[in-house]
Coordinates of C-alpha atoms in Angstrom, one line a residue:
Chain Q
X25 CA 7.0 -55.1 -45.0
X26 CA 4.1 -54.2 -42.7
X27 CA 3.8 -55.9 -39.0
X28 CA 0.5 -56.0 -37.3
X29 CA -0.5 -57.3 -33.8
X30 CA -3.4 -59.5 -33.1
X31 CA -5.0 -60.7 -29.6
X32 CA -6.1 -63.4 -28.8
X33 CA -6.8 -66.1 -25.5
X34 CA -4.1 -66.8 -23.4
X35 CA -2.6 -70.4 -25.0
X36 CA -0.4 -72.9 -24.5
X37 CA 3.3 -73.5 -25.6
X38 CA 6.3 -71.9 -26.3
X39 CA 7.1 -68.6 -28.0
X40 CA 7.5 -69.3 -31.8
X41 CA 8.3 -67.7 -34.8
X42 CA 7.6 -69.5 -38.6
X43 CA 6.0 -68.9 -42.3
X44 CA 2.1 -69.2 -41.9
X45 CA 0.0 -71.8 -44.2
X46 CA -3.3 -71.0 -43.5
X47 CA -6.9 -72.3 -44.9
X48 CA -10.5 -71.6 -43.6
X49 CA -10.9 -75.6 -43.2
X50 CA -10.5 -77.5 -40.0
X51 CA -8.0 -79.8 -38.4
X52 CA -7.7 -82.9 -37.1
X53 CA -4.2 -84.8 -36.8
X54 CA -6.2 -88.3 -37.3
X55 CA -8.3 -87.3 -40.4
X56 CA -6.5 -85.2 -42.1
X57 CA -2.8 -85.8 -42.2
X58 CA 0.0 -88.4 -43.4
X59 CA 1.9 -87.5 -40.6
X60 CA 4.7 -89.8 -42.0
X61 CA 5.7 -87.7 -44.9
X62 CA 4.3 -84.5 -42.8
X63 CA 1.7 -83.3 -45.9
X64 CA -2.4 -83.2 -45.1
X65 CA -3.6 -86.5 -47.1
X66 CA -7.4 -86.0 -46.7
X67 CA -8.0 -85.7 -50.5
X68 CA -10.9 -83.5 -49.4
X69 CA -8.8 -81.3 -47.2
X70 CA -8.1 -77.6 -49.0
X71 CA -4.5 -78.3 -47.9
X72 CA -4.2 -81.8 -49.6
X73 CA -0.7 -82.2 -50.5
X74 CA 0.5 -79.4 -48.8
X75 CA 3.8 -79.5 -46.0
X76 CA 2.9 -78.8 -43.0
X77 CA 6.3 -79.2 -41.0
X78 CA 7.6 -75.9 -39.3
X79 CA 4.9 -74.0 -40.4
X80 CA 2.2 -71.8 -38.5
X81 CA -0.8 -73.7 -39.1
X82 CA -4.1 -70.9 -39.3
X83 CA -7.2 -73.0 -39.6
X84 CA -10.7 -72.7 -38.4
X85 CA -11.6 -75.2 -36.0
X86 CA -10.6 -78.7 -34.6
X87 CA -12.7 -81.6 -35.9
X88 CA -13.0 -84.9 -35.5
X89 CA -11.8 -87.1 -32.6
X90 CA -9.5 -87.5 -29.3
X91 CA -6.4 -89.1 -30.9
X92 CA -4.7 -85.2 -31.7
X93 CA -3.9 -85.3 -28.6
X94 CA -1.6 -87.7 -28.3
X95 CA -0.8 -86.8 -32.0
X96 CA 1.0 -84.0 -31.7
X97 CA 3.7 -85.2 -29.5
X98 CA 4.3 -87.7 -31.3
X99 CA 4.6 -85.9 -34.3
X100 CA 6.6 -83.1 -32.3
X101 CA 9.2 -86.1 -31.2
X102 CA 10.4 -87.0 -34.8
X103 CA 10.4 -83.4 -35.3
X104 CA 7.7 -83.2 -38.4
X105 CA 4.9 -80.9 -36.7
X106 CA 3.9 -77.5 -37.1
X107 CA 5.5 -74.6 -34.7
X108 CA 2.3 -73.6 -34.1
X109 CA -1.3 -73.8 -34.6
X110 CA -4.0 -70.7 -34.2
X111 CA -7.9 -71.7 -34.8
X112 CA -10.9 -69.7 -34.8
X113 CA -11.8 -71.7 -32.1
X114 CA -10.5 -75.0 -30.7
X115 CA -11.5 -77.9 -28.9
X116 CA -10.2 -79.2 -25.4
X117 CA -7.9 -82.1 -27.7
X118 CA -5.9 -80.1 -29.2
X119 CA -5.3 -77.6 -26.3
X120 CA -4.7 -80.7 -24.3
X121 CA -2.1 -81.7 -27.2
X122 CA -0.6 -78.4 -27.2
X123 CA 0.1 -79.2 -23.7
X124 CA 1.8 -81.9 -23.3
X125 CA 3.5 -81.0 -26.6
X126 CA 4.9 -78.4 -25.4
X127 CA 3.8 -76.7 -28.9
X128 CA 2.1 -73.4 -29.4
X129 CA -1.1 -72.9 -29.8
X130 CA -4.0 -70.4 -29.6
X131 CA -7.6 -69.3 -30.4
X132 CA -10.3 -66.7 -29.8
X133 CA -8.9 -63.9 -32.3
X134 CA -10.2 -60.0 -31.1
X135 CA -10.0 -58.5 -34.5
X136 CA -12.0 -61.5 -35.8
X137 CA -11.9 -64.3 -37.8
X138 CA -8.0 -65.3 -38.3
X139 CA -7.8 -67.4 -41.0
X140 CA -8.1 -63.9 -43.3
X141 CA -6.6 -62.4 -40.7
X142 CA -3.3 -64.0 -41.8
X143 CA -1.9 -64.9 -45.3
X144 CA -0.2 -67.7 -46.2
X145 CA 3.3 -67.0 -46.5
X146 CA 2.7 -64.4 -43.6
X147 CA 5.8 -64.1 -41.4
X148 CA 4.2 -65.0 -37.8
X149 CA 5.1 -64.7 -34.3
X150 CA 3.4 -66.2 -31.6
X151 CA 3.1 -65.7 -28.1
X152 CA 0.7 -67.7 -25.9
X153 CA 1.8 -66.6 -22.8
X154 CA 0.4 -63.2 -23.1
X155 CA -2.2 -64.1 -26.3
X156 CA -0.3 -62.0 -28.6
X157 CA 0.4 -62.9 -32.6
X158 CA 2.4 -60.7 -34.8
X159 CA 2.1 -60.8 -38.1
X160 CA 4.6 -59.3 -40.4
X161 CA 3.5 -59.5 -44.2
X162 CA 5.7 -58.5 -48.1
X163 CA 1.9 -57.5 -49.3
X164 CA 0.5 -53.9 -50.0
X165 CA -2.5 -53.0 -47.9
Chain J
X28 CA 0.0 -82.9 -5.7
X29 CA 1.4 -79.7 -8.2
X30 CA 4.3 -79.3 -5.4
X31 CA 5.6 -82.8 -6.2
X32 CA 4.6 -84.0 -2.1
X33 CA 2.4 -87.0 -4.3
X34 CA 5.3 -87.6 -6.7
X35 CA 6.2 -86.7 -10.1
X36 CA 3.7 -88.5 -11.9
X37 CA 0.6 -86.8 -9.8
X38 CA 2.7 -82.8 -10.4
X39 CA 3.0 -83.9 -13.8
X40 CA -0.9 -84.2 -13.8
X41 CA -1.8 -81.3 -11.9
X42 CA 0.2 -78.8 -14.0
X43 CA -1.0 -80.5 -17.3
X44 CA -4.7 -79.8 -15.7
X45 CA -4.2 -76.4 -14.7
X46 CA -2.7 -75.2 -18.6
X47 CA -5.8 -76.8 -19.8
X48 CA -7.9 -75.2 -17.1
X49 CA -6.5 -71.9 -18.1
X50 CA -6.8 -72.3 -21.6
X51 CA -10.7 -73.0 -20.7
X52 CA -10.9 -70.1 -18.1
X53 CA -11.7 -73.1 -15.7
X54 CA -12.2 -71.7 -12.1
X55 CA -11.6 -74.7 -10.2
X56 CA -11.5 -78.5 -10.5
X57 CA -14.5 -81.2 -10.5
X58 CA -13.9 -84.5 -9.0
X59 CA -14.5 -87.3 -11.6
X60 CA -15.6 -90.7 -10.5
X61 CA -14.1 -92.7 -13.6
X62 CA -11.4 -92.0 -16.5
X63 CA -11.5 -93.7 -20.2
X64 CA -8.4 -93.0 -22.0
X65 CA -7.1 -93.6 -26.0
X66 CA -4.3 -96.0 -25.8
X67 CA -3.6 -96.9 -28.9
X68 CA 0.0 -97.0 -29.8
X69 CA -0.6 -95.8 -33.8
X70 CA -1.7 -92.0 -31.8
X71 CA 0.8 -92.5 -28.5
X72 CA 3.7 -93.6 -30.7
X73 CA 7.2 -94.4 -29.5
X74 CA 7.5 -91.0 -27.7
X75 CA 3.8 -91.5 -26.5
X76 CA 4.7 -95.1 -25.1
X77 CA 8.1 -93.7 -23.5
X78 CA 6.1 -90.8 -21.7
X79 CA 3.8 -93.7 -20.0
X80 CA 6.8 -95.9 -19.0
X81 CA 8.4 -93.0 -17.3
X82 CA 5.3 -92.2 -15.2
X83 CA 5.2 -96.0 -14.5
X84 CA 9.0 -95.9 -13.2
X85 CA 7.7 -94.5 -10.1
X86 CA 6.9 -96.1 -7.1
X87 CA 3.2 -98.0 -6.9
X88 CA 1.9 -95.0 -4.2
X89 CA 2.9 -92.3 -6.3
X90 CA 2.2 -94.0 -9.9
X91 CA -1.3 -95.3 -9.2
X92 CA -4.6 -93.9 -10.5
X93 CA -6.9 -92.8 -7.4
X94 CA -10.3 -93.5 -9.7
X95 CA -11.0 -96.2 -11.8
X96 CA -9.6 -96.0 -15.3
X97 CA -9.9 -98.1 -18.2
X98 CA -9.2 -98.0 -21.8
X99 CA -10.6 -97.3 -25.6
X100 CA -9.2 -99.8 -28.0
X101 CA -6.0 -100.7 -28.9
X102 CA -4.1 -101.2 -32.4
X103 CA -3.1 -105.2 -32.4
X104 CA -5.5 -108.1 -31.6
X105 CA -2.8 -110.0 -31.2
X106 CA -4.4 -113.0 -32.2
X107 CA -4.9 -111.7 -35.9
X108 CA -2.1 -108.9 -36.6
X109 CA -0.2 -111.3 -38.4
X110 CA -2.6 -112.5 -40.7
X111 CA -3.6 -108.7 -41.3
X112 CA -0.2 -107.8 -41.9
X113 CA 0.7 -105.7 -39.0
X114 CA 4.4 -105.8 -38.0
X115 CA 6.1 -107.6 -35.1
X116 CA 7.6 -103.9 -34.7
X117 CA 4.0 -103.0 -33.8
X118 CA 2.8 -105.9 -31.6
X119 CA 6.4 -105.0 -29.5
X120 CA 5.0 -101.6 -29.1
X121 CA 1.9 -102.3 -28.0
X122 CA 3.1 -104.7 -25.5
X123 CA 4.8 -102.2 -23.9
X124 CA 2.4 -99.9 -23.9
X125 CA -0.1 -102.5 -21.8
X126 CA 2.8 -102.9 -19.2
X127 CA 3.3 -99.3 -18.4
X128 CA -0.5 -98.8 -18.2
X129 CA -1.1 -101.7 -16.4
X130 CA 1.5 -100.7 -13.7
X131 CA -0.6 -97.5 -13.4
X132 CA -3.6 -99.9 -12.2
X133 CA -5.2 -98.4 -15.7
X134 CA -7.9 -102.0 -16.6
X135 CA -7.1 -102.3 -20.3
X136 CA -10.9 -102.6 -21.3
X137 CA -9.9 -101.7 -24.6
X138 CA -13.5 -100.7 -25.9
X139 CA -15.1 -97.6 -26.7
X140 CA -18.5 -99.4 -25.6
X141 CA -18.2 -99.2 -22.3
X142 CA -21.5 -97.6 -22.0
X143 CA -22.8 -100.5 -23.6
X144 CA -20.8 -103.3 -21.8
X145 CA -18.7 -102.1 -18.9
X146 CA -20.4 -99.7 -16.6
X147 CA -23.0 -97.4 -17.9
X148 CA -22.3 -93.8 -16.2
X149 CA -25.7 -92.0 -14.2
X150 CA -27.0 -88.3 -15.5
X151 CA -25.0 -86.3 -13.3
X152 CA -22.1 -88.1 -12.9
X153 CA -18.8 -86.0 -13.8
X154 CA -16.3 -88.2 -16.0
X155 CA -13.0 -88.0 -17.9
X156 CA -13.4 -90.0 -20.7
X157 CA -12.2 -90.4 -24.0
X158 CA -13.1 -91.4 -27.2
X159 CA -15.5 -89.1 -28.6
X160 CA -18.5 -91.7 -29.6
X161 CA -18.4 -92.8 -25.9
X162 CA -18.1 -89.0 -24.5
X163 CA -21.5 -87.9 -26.9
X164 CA -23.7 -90.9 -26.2
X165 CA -22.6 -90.8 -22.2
X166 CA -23.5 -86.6 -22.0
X167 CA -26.6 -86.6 -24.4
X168 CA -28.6 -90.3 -23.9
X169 CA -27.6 -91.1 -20.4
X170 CA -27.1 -87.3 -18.8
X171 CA -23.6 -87.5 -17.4
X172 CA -21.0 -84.8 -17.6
X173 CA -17.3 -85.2 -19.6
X174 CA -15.5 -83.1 -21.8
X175 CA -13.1 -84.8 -24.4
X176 CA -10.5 -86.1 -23.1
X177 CA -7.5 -86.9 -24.8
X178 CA -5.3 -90.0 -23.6
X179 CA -2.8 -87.4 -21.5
X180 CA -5.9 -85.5 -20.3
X181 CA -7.5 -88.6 -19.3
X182 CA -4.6 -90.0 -17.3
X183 CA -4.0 -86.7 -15.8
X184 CA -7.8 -87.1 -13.9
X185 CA -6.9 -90.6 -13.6
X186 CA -4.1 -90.1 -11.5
X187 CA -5.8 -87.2 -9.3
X188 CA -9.5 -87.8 -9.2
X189 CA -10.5 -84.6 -11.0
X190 CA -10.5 -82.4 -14.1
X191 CA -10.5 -78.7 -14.8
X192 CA -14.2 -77.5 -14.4
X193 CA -15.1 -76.2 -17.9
X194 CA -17.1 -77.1 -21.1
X195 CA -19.8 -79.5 -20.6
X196 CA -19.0 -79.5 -16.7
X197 CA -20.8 -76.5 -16.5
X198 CA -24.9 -76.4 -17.5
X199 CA -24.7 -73.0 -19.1
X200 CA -22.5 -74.8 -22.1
X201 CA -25.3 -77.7 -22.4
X202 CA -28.0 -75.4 -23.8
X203 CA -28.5 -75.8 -27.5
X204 CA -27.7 -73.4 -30.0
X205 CA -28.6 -74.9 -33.1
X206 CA -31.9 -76.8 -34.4
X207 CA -32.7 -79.2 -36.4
X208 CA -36.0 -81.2 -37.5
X209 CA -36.0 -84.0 -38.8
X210 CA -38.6 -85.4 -41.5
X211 CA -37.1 -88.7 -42.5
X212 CA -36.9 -91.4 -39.9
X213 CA -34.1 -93.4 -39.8
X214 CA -34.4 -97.3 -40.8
X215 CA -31.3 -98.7 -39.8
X216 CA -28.3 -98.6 -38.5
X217 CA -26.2 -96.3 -41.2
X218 CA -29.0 -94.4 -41.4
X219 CA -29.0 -93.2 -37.9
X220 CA -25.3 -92.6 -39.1
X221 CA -25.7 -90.8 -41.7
X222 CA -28.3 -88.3 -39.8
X223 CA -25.5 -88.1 -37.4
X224 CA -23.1 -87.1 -40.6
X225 CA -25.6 -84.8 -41.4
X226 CA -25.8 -82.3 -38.2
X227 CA -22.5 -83.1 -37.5
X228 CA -21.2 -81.3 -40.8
X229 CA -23.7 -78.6 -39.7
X230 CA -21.5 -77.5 -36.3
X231 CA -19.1 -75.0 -36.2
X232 CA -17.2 -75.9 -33.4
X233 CA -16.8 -78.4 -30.1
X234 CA -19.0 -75.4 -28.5
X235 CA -22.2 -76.0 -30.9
X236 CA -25.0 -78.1 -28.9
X237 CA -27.4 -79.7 -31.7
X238 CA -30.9 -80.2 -30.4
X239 CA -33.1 -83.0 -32.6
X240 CA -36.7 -82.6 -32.7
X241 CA -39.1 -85.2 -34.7
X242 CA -38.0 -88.4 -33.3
X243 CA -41.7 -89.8 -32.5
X244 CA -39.9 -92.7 -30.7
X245 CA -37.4 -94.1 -28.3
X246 CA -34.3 -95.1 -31.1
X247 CA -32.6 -98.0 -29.5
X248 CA -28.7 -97.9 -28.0
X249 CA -26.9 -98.8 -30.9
X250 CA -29.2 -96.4 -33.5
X251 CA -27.8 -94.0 -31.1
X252 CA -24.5 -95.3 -30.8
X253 CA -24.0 -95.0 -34.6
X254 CA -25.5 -91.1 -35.1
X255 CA -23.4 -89.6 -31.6
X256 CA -20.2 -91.3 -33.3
X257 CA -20.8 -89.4 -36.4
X258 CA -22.1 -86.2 -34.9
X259 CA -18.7 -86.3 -33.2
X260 CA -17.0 -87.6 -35.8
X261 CA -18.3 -85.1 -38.9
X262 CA -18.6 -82.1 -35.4
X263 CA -16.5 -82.7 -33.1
X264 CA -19.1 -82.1 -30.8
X265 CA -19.4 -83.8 -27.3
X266 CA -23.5 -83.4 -26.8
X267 CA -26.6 -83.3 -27.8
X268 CA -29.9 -83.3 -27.3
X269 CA -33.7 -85.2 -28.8
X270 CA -36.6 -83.9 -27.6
X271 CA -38.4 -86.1 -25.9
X272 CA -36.0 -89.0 -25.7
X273 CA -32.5 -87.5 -24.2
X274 CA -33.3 -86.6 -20.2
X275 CA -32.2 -82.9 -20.5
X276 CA -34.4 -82.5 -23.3
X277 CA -38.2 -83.7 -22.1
X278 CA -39.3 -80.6 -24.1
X279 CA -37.6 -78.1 -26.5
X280 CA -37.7 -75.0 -24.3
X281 CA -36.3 -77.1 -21.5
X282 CA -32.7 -76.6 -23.7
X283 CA -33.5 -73.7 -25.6
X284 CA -35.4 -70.4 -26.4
X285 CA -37.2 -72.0 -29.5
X286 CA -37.9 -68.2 -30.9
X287 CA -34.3 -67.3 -30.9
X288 CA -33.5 -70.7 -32.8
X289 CA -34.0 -71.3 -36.0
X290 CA -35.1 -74.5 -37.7
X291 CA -32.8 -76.1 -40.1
X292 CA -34.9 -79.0 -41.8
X293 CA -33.1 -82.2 -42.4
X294 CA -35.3 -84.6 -45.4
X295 CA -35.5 -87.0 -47.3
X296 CA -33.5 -85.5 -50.3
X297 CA -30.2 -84.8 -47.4
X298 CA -29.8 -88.5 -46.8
X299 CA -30.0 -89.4 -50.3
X300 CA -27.1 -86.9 -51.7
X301 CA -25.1 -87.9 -48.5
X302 CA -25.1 -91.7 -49.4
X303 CA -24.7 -90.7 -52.8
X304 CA -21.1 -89.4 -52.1
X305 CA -19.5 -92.8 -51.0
X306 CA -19.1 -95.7 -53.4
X307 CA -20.8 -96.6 -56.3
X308 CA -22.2 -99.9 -57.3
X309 CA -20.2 -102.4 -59.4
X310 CA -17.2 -101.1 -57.5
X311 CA -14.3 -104.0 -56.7
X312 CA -14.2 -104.0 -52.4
X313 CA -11.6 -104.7 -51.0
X314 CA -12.2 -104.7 -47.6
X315 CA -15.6 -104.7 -45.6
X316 CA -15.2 -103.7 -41.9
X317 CA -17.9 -103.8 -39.7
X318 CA -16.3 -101.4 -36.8
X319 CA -16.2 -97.4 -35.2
X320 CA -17.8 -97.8 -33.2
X321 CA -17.2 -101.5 -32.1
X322 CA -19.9 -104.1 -32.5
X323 CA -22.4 -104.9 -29.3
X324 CA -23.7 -108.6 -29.4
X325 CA -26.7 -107.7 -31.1
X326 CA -24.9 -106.1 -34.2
X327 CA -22.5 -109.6 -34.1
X328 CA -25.6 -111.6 -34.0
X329 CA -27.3 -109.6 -36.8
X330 CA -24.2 -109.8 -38.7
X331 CA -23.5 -113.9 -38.0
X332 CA -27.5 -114.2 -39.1
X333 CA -27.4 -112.1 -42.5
X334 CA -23.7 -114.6 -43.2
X335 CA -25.9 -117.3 -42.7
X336 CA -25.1 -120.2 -45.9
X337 CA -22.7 -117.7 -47.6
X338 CA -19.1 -117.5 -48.4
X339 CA -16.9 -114.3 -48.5
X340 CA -15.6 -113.7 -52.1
X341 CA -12.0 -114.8 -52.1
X342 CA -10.4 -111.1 -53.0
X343 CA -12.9 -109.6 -50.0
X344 CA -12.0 -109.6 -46.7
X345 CA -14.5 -108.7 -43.9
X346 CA -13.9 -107.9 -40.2
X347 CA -16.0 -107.8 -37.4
X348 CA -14.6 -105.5 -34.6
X349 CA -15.4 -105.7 -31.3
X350 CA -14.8 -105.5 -27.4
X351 CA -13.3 -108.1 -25.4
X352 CA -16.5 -108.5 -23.2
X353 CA -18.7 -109.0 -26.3
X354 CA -16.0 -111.5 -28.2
X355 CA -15.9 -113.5 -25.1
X356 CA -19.6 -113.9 -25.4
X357 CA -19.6 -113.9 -29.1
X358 CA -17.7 -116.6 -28.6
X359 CA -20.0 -118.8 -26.1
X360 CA -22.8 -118.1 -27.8
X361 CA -21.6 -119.3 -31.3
X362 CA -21.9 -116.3 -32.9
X363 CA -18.1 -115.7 -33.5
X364 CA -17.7 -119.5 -35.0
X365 CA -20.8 -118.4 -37.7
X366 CA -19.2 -115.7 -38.8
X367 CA -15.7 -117.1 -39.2
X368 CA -17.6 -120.3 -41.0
X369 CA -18.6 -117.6 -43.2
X370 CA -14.7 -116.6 -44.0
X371 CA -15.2 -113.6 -41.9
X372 CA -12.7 -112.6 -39.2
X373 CA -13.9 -111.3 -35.5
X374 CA -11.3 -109.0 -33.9
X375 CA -11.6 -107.8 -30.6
X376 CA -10.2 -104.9 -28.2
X377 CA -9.0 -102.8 -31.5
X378 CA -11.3 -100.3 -33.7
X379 CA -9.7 -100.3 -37.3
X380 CA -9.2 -96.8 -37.6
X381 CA -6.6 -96.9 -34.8
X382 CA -5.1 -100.3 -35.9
X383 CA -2.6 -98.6 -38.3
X384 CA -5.2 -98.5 -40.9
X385 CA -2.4 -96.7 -43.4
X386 CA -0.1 -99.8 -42.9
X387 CA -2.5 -102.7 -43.1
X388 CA -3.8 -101.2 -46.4
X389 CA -0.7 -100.6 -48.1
X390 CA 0.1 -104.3 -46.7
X391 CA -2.6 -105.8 -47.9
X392 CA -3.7 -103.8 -51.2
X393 CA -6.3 -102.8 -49.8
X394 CA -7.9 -99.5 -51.0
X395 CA -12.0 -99.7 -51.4
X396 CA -13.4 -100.2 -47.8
X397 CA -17.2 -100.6 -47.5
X398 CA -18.9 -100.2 -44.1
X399 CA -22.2 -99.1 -42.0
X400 CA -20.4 -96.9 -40.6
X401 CA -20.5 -93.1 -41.1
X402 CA -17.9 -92.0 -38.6
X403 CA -15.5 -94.9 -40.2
X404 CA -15.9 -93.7 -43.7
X405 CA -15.6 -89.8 -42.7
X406 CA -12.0 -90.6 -41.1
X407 CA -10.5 -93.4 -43.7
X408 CA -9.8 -91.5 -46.5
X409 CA -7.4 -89.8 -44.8
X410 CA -5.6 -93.3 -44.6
X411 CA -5.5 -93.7 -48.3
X412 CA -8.8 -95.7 -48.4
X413 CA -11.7 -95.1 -51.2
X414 CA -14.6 -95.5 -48.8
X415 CA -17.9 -96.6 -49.6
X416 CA -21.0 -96.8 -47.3
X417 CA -24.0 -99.3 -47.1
X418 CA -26.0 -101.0 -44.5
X419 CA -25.1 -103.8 -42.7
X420 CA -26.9 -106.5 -45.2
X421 CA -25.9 -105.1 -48.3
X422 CA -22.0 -104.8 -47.2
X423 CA -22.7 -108.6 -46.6
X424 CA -24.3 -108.7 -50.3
X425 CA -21.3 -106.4 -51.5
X426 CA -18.4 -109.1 -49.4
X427 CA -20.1 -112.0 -51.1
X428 CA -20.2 -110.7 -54.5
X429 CA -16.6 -108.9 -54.3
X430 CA -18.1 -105.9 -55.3
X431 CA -20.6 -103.0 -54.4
X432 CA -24.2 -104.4 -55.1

């Protein structure tokens, strides 16, 4: 087991800790998810099918349109969300999700680009009060 | 206001305003002059609609928004959810989502034409609004200034007047910094969105402005309505610029260094493998929804004219969506009464995508929808729809023979 540290922005949310599922696609809680069931549905999505619920969600940027922000409360009330989610870069709605969430979420990675930063299956901790991730990983190198 | 002198509702917004701000590095706030905000219950929810009826338990001084504030659409037309299957469970919810808003002095417009219908803003003018359609046409073809907004961002500057100065507030985040040329003139009205589709796949992130050049002339509101929702839609972008139509861009070098840009050519050939990817002809449809964004009278009297003499197939349904101001008029003018001759249905103050799109088409078996519209057909697959994409008078053709012609 080898732990690592990455900085990023200052984000929004609380302290988490989960399992990372992460993709170099984007994200949009209206587009791209049953959020019923709690699986990505967007048959073109390079996480169709996958769970969703409790992980850290790494993906590139936010896409598509203002209803994520509303979105992930909701989701977060019936307690099928994500504990967190760290982009490349994100857009104000999602941010402004995280917010009123109350779930964690950052961007703006120093070591660069964090979806290969981070593994799937990548134990992650996340701290947006002080931009810091760490990421402990079973993997050689 | 954040030390709770203004009430709870107003601290709520202030410290909702300031995470974002610091998110942003915002250094201050901007006043706004006017606030659009999503309200539709399939993306508030039950914990969404319980958040708004605590802010509305307040009293009226300390619960009311200071700036004028209206609405994008809503999820039931509560004329029609019945007959399209939507639940009592979700009319309820709805209802009481328009009571809580309404007690904030929010004006349920319900439209995401406002720039179109309501009150069209002035370059300059600083704005929360939401609905990303309305926030890319309002920043690139008529100049003003608004970031996204989400619904809790938008009733945070709602209820104090302002927003965290960042993103397209500031001029420095307007220049472009990708573009494109374009070599194939759009004809109609999905082909404006599908050139939208098209640079909008191209962006990287919300921070990417696209600037447009070869447009030899002035495309009208709703060519531009259609490629702004899709650039948003396919980006996630909130502006951007045509040379020599949008008022930022008289010339390219007004928005950009042209030698550090380089050209990405968009031809022929890209708009012909892009419609290629939706549908395919013989297809059964299911469903043809003219909506996303909703229809102005023009598109309802185009449509009422091309439905002229001609009956829907009986396993097709089509819908017309639109705003409450243009139904109303839709209405007077006839226009609503020719396409319901027709066998189509006109529904007003919802968008389908936020109608519970998921629900209606398990409901209703619905599973191939054909439409003109590139934004609607980039989000409905996610809803379990098979979409398909034509223009306006072969969707007709396609409603009238049951399948895709």
């Amino acid at each position: 087991m080898t732990t690592r540290l990455l900085k990023c922005h200052v984000g929004v949310g609380p302290r988490v800790t989960g399992e990372a599922l992460v993709t170099d696609d984007n994200f949009s809680a209206r587009y791209d998810l049953d959020r019923i069931k709690g699986i990505f549905s967007r048959p073109q999505h390079k996480l169709a099918g996958e769970s969703y619920v409790d992980k850290i969600l790494v993906v590139n940027t936010a896409k598509g349109g203002v209803a994520s922000a509303w979105m992930l409360h909701e989701m977060r009330s019936r307690g099928i969300a994500p504990k967190a989610i760290l982009f490349n870069r994100v857009n104000p709605i999602l941010a402004q999700g995280g917010a009123l969430a109350n779930m964690a979420l950052c961007d703006r990675f120093e070591d660069g680009d964090v979806t290969t930063l981070i593994q799937t299956g990548d134990i992650v901790t996340v701290d947006p009060a002080i931009g810091e991730v760490s990421v402990s990983t079973n993997r050689e190198g | 206001m954040l030390n709770g002198d203004g009430g709870y509702p107003r601290q709520w917004a202030m410290e909702h305003m300031i995470q974002v701000g610091n998110f942003f590095d915002a250094e201050d706030f901007v006043e706004v002059s006017q606030a659009h905000m999503m309200a539709d219950t399939e993306s508030l929810g039950i914990a969404g609609v319980e958040f708004v009826e605590k802010l509305a338990s307040y009293a009226k001084q300390e619960r009311t928004v200071q700036i004028p504030m209206i609405t994008d659409p809503r999820g039931i037309d509560f004329d029609h959810y019945k007959a399209l299957n939507q639940t009592d469970e979700m009319a309820n919810l709805e209802r009481r989502a328009i009571d809580a808003f309404q007690s904030l002095g929010i004006l349920m417009t319900d439209t995401c034409i406002n720039y179109q219908t309501i009150m069209p803003p002035v370059r300059g003018e600083h704005l929360a609004y939401g609905d990303t359609g309305v926030v890319i046409y309002c920043n690139s073809v008529l100049g003003a200034y608004s970031n996204f907004e989400g619904g809790p961002s938008a009733l945070a500057a709602g209820l104090t007047g302002r927003a965290p100065r960042y993103g397209m507030h500031l001029d420095h985040n307007r220049r472009a910094t990708l573009r494109f040329s374009v070599e194939y003139l759009p004809d109609n009205l999905v082909e404006w969105g599908a050139l939208g589709a098209l640079i909008g796949k191209h962006t990287g992130s919300y921070w990417d402005v696209p600037v447009i050049e070869g447009i030899d002339r002035a495309p009208g509101s709703d060519d531009l309505k259609h490629m702004g929702a899709a650039i948003a839609s396919f980006g996630s972008v909130p502006l951007f610029h045509m040379v020599g139509v949008t008022p930022e861009a008289p010339s390219l070098s007004a928005v950009c260094d042209p030698e550090e840009l380089p050209r990405k050519v968009i031809a022929a050939s890209d708009f012909e493998s892009f419609f290629g990817s939706y549908g395919g002809k013989g297809d059964k449809v299911d469903v043809v929804v003219f909506s996303a964004p909703q229809l102005s009278i023009i598109e309802m009297s185009e449509l009422a004219s091309l439905l002229e003499g001609k009956k829907i197939h009986p396993d097709t349904t089509l819908l017309a969506v639109t705003s409450p101001a243009v139904a109303a008029d839709a209405r007077r003018l006839g226009i609503s009464s020719r396409i319901e001759n027709s066998g189509g249905k006109v529904l007003q103050g919802m968008c389908f995508y936020q109608s519970y799109a998921r629900e209606m088409g398990e409901a209703n078996g619905w599973s191939t929808l054909l439409s003109n519209s590139a934004k609607l057909v980039n989000i409905i697959g996610g809803y379990g729809y098979k979409p398909a994409l034509a223009t306006m008078k072969s969707c007709v053709e396609s409603a009238v023979a049951g399948e895709i012609v």
